[in-house]
PDB file of C-alpha atoms in Angstrom:
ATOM      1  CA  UNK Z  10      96.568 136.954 -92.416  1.00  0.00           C
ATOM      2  CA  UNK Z  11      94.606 136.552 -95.961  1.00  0.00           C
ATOM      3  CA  UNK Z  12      93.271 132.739 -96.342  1.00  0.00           C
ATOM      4  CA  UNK Z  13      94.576 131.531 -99.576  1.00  0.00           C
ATOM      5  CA  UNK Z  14      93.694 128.790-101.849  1.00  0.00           C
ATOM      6  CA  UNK Z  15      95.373 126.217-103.863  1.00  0.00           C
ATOM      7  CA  UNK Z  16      93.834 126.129-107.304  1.00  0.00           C
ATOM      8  CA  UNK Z  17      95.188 124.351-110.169  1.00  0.00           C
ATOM      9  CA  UNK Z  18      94.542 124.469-113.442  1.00  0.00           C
ATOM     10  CA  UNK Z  19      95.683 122.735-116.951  1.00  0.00           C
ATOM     11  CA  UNK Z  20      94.123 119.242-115.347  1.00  0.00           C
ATOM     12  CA  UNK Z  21      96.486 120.007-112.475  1.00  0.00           C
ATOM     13  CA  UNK Z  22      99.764 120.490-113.573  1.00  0.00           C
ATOM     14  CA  UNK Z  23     100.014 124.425-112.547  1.00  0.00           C
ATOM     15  CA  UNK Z  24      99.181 125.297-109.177  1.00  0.00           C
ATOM     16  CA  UNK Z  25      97.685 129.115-108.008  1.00  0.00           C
ATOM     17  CA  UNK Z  26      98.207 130.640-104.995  1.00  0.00           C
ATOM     18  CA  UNK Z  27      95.319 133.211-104.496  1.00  0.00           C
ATOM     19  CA  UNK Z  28      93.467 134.542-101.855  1.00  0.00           C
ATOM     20  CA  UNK Z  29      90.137 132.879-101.053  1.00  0.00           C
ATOM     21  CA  UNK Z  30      88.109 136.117-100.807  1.00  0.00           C
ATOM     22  CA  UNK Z  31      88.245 138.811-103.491  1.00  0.00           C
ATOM     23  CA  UNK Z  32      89.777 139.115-106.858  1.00  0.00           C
ATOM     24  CA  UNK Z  33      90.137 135.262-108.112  1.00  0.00           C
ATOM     25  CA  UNK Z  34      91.809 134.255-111.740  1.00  0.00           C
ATOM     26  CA  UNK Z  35      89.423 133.026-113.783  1.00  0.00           C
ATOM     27  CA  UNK Z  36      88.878 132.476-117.713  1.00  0.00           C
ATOM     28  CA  UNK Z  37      89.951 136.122-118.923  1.00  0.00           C
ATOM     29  CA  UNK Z  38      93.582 135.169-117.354  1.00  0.00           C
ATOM     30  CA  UNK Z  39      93.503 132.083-118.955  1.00  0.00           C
ATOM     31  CA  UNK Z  40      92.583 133.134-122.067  1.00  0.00           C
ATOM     32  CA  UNK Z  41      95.242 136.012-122.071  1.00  0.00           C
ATOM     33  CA  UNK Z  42      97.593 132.843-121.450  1.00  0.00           C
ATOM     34  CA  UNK Z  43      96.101 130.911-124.557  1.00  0.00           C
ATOM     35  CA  UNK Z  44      96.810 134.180-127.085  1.00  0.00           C
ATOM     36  CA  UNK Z  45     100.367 133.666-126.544  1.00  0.00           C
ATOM     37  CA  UNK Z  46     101.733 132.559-129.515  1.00  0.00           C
ATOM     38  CA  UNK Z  47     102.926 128.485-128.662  1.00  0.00           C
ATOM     39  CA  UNK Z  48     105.989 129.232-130.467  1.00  0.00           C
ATOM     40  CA  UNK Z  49     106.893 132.361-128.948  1.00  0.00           C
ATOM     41  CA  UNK Z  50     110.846 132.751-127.703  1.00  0.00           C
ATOM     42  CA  UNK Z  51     112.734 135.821-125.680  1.00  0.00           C
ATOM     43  CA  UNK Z  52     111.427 137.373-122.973  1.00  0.00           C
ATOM     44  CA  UNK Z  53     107.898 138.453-122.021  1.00  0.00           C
ATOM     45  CA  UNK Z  54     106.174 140.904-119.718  1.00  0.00           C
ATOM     46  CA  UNK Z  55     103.027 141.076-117.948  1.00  0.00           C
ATOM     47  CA  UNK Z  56     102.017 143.928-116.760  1.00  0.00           C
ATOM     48  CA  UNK Z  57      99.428 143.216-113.818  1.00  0.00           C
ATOM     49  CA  UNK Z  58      99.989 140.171-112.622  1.00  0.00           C
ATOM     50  CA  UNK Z  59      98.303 139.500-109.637  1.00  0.00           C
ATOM     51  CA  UNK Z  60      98.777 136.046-107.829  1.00  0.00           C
ATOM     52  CA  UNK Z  61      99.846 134.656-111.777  1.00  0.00           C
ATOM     53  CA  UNK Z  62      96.694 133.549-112.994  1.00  0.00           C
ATOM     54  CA  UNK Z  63      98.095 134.193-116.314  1.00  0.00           C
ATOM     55  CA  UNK Z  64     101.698 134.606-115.586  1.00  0.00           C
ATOM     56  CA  UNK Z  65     102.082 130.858-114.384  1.00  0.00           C
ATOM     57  CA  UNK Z  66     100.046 129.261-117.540  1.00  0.00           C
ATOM     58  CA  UNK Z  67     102.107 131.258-119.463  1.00  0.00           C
ATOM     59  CA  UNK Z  68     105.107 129.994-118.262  1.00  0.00           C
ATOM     60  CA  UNK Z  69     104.452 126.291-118.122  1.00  0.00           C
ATOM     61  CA  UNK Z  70     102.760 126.784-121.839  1.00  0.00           C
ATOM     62  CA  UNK Z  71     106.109 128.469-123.231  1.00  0.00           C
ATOM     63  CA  UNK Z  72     108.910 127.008-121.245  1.00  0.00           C
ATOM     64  CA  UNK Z  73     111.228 128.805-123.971  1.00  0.00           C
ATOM     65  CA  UNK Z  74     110.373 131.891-122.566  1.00  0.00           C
ATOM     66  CA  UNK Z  75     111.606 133.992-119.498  1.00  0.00           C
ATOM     67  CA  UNK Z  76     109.210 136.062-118.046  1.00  0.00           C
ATOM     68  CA  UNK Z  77     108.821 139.041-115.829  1.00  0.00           C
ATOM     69  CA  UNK Z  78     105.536 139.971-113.844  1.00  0.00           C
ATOM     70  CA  UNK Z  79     105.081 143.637-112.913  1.00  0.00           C
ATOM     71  CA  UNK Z  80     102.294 143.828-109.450  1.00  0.00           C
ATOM     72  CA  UNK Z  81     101.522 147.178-107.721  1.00  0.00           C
ATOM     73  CA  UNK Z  82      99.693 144.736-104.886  1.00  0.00           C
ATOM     74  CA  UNK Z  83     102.598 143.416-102.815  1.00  0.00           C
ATOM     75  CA  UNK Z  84     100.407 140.822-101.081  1.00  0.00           C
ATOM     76  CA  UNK Z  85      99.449 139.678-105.099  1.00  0.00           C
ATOM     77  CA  UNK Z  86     103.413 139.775-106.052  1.00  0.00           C
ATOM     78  CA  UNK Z  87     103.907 137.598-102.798  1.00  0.00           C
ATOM     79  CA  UNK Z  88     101.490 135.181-103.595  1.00  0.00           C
ATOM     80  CA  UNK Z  89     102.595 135.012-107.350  1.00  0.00           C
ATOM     81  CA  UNK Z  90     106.161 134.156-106.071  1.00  0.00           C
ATOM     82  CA  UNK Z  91     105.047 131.103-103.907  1.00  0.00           C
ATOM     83  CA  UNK Z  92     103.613 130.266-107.554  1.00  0.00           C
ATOM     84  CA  UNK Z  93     106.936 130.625-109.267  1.00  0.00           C
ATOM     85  CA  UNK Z  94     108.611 128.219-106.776  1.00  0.00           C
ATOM     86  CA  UNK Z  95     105.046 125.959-106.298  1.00  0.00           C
ATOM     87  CA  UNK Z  96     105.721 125.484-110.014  1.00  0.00           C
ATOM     88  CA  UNK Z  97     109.466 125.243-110.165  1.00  0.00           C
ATOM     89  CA  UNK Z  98     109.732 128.100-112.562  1.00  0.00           C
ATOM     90  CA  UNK Z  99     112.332 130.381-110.755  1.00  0.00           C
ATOM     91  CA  UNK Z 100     114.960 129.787-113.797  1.00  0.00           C
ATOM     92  CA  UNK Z 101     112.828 131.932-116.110  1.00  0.00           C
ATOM     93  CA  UNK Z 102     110.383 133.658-114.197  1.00  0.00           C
ATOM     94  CA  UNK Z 103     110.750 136.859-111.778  1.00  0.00           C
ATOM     95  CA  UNK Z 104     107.693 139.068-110.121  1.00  0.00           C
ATOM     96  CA  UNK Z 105     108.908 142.686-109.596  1.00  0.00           C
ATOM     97  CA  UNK Z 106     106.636 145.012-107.408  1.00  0.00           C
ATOM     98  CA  UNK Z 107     105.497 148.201-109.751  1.00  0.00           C
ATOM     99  CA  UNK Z 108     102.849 149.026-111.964  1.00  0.00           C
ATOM    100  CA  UNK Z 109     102.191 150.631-115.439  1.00  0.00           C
ATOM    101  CA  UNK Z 110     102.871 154.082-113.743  1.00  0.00           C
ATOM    102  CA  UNK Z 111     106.043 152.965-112.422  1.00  0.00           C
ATOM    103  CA  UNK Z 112     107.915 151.534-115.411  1.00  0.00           C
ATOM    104  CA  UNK Z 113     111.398 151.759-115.542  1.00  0.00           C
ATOM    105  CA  UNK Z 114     113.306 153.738-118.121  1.00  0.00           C
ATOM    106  CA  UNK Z 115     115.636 150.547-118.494  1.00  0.00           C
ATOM    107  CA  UNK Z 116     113.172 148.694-119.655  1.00  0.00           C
ATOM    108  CA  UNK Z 117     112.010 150.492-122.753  1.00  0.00           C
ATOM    109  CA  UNK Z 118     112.599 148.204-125.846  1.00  0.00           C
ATOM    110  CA  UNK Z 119     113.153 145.415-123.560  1.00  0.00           C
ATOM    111  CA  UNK Z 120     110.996 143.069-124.333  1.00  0.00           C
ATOM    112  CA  UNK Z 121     110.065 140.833-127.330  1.00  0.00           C
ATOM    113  CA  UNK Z 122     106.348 140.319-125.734  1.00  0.00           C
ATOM    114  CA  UNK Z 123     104.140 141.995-123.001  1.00  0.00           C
ATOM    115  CA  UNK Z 124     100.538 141.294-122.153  1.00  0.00           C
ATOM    116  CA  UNK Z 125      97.823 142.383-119.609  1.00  0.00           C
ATOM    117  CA  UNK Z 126      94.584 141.808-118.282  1.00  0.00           C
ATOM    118  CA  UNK Z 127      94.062 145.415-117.056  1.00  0.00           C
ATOM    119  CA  UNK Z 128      91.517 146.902-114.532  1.00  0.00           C
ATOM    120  CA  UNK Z 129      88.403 147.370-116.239  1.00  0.00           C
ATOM    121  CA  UNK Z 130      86.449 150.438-114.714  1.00  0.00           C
ATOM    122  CA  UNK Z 131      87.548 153.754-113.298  1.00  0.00           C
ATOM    123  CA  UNK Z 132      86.970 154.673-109.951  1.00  0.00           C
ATOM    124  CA  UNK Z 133      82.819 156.259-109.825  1.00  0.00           C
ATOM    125  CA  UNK Z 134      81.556 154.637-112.994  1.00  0.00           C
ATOM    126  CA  UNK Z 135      80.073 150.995-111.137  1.00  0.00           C
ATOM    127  CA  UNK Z 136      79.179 149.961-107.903  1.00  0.00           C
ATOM    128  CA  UNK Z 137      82.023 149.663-105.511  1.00  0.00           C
ATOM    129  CA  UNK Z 138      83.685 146.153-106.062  1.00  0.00           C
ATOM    130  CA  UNK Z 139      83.538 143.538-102.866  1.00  0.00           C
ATOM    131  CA  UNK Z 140      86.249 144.124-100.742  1.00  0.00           C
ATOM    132  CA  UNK Z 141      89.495 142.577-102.468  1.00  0.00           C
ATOM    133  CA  UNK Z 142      88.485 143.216-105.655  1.00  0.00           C
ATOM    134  CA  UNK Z 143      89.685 147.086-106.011  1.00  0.00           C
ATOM    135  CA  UNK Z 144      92.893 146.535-107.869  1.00  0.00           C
ATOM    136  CA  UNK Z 145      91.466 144.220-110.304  1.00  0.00           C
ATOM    137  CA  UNK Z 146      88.602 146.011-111.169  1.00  0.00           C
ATOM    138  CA  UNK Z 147      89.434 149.775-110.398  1.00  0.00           C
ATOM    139  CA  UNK Z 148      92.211 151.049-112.125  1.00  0.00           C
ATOM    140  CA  UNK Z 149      94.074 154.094-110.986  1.00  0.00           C
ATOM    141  CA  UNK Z 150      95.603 154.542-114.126  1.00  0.00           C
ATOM    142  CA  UNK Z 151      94.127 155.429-117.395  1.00  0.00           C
ATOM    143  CA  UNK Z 152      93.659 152.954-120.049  1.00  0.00           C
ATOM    144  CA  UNK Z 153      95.430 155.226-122.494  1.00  0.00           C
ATOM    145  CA  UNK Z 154      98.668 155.427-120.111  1.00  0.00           C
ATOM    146  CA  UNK Z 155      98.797 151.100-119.525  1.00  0.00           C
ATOM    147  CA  UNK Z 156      98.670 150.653-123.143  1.00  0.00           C
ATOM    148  CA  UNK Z 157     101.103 153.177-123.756  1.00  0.00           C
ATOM    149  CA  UNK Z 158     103.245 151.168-120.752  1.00  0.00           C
ATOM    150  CA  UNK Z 159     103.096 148.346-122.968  1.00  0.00           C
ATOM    151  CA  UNK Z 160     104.156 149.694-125.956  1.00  0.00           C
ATOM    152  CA  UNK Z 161     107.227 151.420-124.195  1.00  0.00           C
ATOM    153  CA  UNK Z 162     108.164 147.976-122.785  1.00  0.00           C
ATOM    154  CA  UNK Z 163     107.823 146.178-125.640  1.00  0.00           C
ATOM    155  CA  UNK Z 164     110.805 145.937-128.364  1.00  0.00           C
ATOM    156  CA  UNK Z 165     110.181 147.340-132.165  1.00  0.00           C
ATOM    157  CA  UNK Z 166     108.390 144.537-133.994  1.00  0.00           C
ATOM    158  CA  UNK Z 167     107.424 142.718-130.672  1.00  0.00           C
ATOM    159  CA  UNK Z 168     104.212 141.250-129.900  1.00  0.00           C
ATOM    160  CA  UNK Z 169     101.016 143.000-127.724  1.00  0.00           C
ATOM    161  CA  UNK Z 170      98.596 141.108-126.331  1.00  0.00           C
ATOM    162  CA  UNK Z 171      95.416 142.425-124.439  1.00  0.00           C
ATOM    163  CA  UNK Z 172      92.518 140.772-123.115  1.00  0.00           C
ATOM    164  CA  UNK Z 173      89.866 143.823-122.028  1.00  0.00           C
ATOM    165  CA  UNK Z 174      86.311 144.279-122.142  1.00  0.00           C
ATOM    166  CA  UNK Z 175      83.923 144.120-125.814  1.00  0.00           C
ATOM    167  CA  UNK Z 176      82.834 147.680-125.027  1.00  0.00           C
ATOM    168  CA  UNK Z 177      86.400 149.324-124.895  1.00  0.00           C
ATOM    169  CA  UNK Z 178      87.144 148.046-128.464  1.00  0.00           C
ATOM    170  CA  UNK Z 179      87.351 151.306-130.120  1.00  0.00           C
ATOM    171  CA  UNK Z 180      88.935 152.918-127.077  1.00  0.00           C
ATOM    172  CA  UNK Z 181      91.736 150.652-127.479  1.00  0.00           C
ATOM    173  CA  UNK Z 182      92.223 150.629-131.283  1.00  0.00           C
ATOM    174  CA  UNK Z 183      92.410 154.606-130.768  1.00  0.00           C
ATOM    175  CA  UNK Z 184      94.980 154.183-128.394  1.00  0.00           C
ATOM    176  CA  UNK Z 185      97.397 151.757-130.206  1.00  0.00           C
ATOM    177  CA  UNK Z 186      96.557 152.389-133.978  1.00  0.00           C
ATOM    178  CA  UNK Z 187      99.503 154.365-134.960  1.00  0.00           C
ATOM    179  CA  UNK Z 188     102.088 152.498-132.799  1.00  0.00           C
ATOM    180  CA  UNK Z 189     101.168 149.467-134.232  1.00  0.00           C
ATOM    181  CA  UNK Z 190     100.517 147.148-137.438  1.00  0.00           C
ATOM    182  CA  UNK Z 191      99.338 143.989-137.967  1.00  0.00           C
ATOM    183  CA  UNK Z 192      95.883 144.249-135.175  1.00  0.00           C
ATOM    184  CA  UNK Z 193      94.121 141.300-134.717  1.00  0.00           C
ATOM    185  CA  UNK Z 194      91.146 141.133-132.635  1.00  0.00           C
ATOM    186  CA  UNK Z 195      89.694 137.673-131.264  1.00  0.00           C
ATOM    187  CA  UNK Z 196      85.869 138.271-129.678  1.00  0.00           C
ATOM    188  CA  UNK Z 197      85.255 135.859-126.951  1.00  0.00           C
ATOM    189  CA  UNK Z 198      81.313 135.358-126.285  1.00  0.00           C
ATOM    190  CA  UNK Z 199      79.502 133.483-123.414  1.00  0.00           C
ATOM    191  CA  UNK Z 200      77.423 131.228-126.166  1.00  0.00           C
ATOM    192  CA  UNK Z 201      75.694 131.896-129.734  1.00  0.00           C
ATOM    193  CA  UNK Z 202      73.342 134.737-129.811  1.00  0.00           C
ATOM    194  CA  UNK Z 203      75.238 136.362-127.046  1.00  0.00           C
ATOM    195  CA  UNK Z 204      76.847 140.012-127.230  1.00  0.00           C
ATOM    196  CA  UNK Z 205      80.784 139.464-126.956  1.00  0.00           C
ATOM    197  CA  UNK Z 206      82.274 140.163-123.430  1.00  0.00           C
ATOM    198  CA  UNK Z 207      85.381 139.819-123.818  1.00  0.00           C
ATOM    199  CA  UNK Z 208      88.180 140.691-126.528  1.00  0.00           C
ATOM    200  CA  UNK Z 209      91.997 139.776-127.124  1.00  0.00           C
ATOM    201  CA  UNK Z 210      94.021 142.008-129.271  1.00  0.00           C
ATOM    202  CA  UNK Z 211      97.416 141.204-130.832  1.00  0.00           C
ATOM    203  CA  UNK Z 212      99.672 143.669-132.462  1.00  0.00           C
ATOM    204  CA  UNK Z 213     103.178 144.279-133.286  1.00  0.00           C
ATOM    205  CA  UNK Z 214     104.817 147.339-132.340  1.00  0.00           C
ATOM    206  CA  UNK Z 215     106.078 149.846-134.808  1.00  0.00           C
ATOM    207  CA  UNK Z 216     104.898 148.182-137.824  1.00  0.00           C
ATOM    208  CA  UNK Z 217     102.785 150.048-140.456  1.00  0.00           C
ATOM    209  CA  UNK Z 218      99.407 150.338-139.606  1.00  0.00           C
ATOM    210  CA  UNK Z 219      96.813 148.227-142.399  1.00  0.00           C
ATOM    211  CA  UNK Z 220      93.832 146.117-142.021  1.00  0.00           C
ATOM    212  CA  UNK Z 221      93.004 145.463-138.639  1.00  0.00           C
ATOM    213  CA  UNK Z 222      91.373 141.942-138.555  1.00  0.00           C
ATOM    214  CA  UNK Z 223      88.376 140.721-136.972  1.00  0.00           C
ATOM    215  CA  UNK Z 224      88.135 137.047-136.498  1.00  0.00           C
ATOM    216  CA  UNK Z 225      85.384 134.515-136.169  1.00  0.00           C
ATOM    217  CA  UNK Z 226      83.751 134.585-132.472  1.00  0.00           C
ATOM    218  CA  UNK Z 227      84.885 132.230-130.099  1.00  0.00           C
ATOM    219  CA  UNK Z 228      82.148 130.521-127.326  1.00  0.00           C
ATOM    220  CA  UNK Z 229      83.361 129.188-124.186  1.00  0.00           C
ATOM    221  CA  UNK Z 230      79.685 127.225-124.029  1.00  0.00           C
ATOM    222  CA  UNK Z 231      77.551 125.801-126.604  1.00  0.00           C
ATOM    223  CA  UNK Z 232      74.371 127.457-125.669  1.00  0.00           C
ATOM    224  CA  UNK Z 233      73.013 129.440-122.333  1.00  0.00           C
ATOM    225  CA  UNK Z 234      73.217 127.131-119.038  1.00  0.00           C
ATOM    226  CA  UNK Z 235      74.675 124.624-122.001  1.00  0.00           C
ATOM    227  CA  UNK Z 236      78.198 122.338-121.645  1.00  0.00           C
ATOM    228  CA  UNK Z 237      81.491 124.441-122.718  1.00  0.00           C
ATOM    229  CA  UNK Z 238      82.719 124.023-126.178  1.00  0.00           C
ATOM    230  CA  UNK Z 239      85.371 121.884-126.987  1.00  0.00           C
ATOM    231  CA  UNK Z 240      87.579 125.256-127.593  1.00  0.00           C
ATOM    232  CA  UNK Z 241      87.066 126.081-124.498  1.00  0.00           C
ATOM    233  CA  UNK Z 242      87.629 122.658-122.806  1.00  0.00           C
ATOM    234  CA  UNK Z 243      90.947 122.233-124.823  1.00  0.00           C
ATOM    235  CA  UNK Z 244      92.356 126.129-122.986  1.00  0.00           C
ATOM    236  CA  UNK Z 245      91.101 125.011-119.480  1.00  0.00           C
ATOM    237  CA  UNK Z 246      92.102 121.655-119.176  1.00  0.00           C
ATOM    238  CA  UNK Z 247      95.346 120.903-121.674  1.00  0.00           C
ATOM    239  CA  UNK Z 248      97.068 124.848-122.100  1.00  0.00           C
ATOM    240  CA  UNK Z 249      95.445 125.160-126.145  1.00  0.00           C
ATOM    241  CA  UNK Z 250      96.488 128.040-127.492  1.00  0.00           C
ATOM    242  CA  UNK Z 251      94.148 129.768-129.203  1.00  0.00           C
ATOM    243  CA  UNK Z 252      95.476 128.981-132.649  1.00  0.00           C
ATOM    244  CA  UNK Z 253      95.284 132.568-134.260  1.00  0.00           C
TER     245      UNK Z 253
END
């Protein structure tokens, strides 16, 4: 049986069930919970949800929301589902087992948001992951296919969110360019002077395509080996959006 762990987060008022070993949420799923608009409504879909590392902050951040995980892992959905009750949440939020490969043909235009953290590297291109960490790292679908998931999810004029890595920025504006208007990316570095790491990107489905904008970086610390920024302080301990 897989030793789990307790974690909480937002100075304790979520708890996460995850396994103590292997893939662990971390900042990227709490900063895919912070670019969820605070005054977001409906419903809302992640696809990828693992034990909840996002899908729980989510849900206590918007609690007008109802929202649906999708996990191919069914030890991951299981663990995300203790979450949902740990938390109290089972009015509004449901974990489904599937994956971007597997969505259903009901749910196309279904839903007024859906996010993801998706696996960053394909299978040959790094170093084999430590043992747990395949799914989250290794993805046996194409980029171009989950993002197209998402969009076939997600309801004309509804909101796509995306944390992913720096270096698949133009891979991912390729993809969802002429499905969507109104791009927004976020860059998320370690501290000043460092390359960016990380990126969000919001967009609205089916609107026309203009300016994509580029915002100011974000810095989870104030310099290398330094304290974390207040930004980043304000997302980890009290559920701050990210204000964009």
């Amino acid at each position: 049986m897989t030793r789990t762990t307790h974690d909480r987060v937002y100075d304790g008022r979520v708890s996460i069930i995850q396994p103590a070993q292997g893939f662990r949420a971390g900042t990227d799923s709490l900063l895919l919970a912070a670019g969820l608009s605070a005054e977001m409504t409906g419903t809302a879909l992640e696809i990828g949800c693992g034990a909840g590392g996002a899908l729980l902050p989510a849900a206590y951040r918007l609690q007008n929301t109802r929202f649906t995980g999708l996990e191919i892992d069914a030890d991951m959905a299981a663990l995300a589902r203790r979450g949902v009750t740990e938390n109290q949440f089972e009015a509004r939020v449901d974990v489904v087992d599937g994956d971007a490969g597997s969505i259903h043909k009901d749910w196309q235009n279904q839903f007024d948001s859906v996010f993801s953290n998706p696996p960053f590297f394909a299978p040959g291109t790094i170093q084999a992951p430590a043992e747990g960490k395949e799914q989250a790292y290794l993805g046996n679908i194409e980029l171009k296919d989950w993002l197209n998931a998402m969009l076939f999810a997600l309801r004309p004029k509804g909101t796509f969110l995306l944390v992913h890595r720096a270096a698949e920025l133009a891979r991912i504006l390729a993809i969802i360019e002429r499905q969507t208007g109104e791009i927004t990316v976020q860059p998320v570095h370690a501290y000043p002077g460092a390359d960016a790491k990380r990126v969000l990107v919001r967009a609205r489905k089916g609107l026309r395509s203009g300016p994509m904008r580029l915002l100011e970086p974000l810095y989870l610390y104030q310099a290398k080996g330094g304290e974390q920024t207040e930004w980043a302080r304000a997302m980890q301990s009290d559920g701050v959006g990210l204000g964009w």
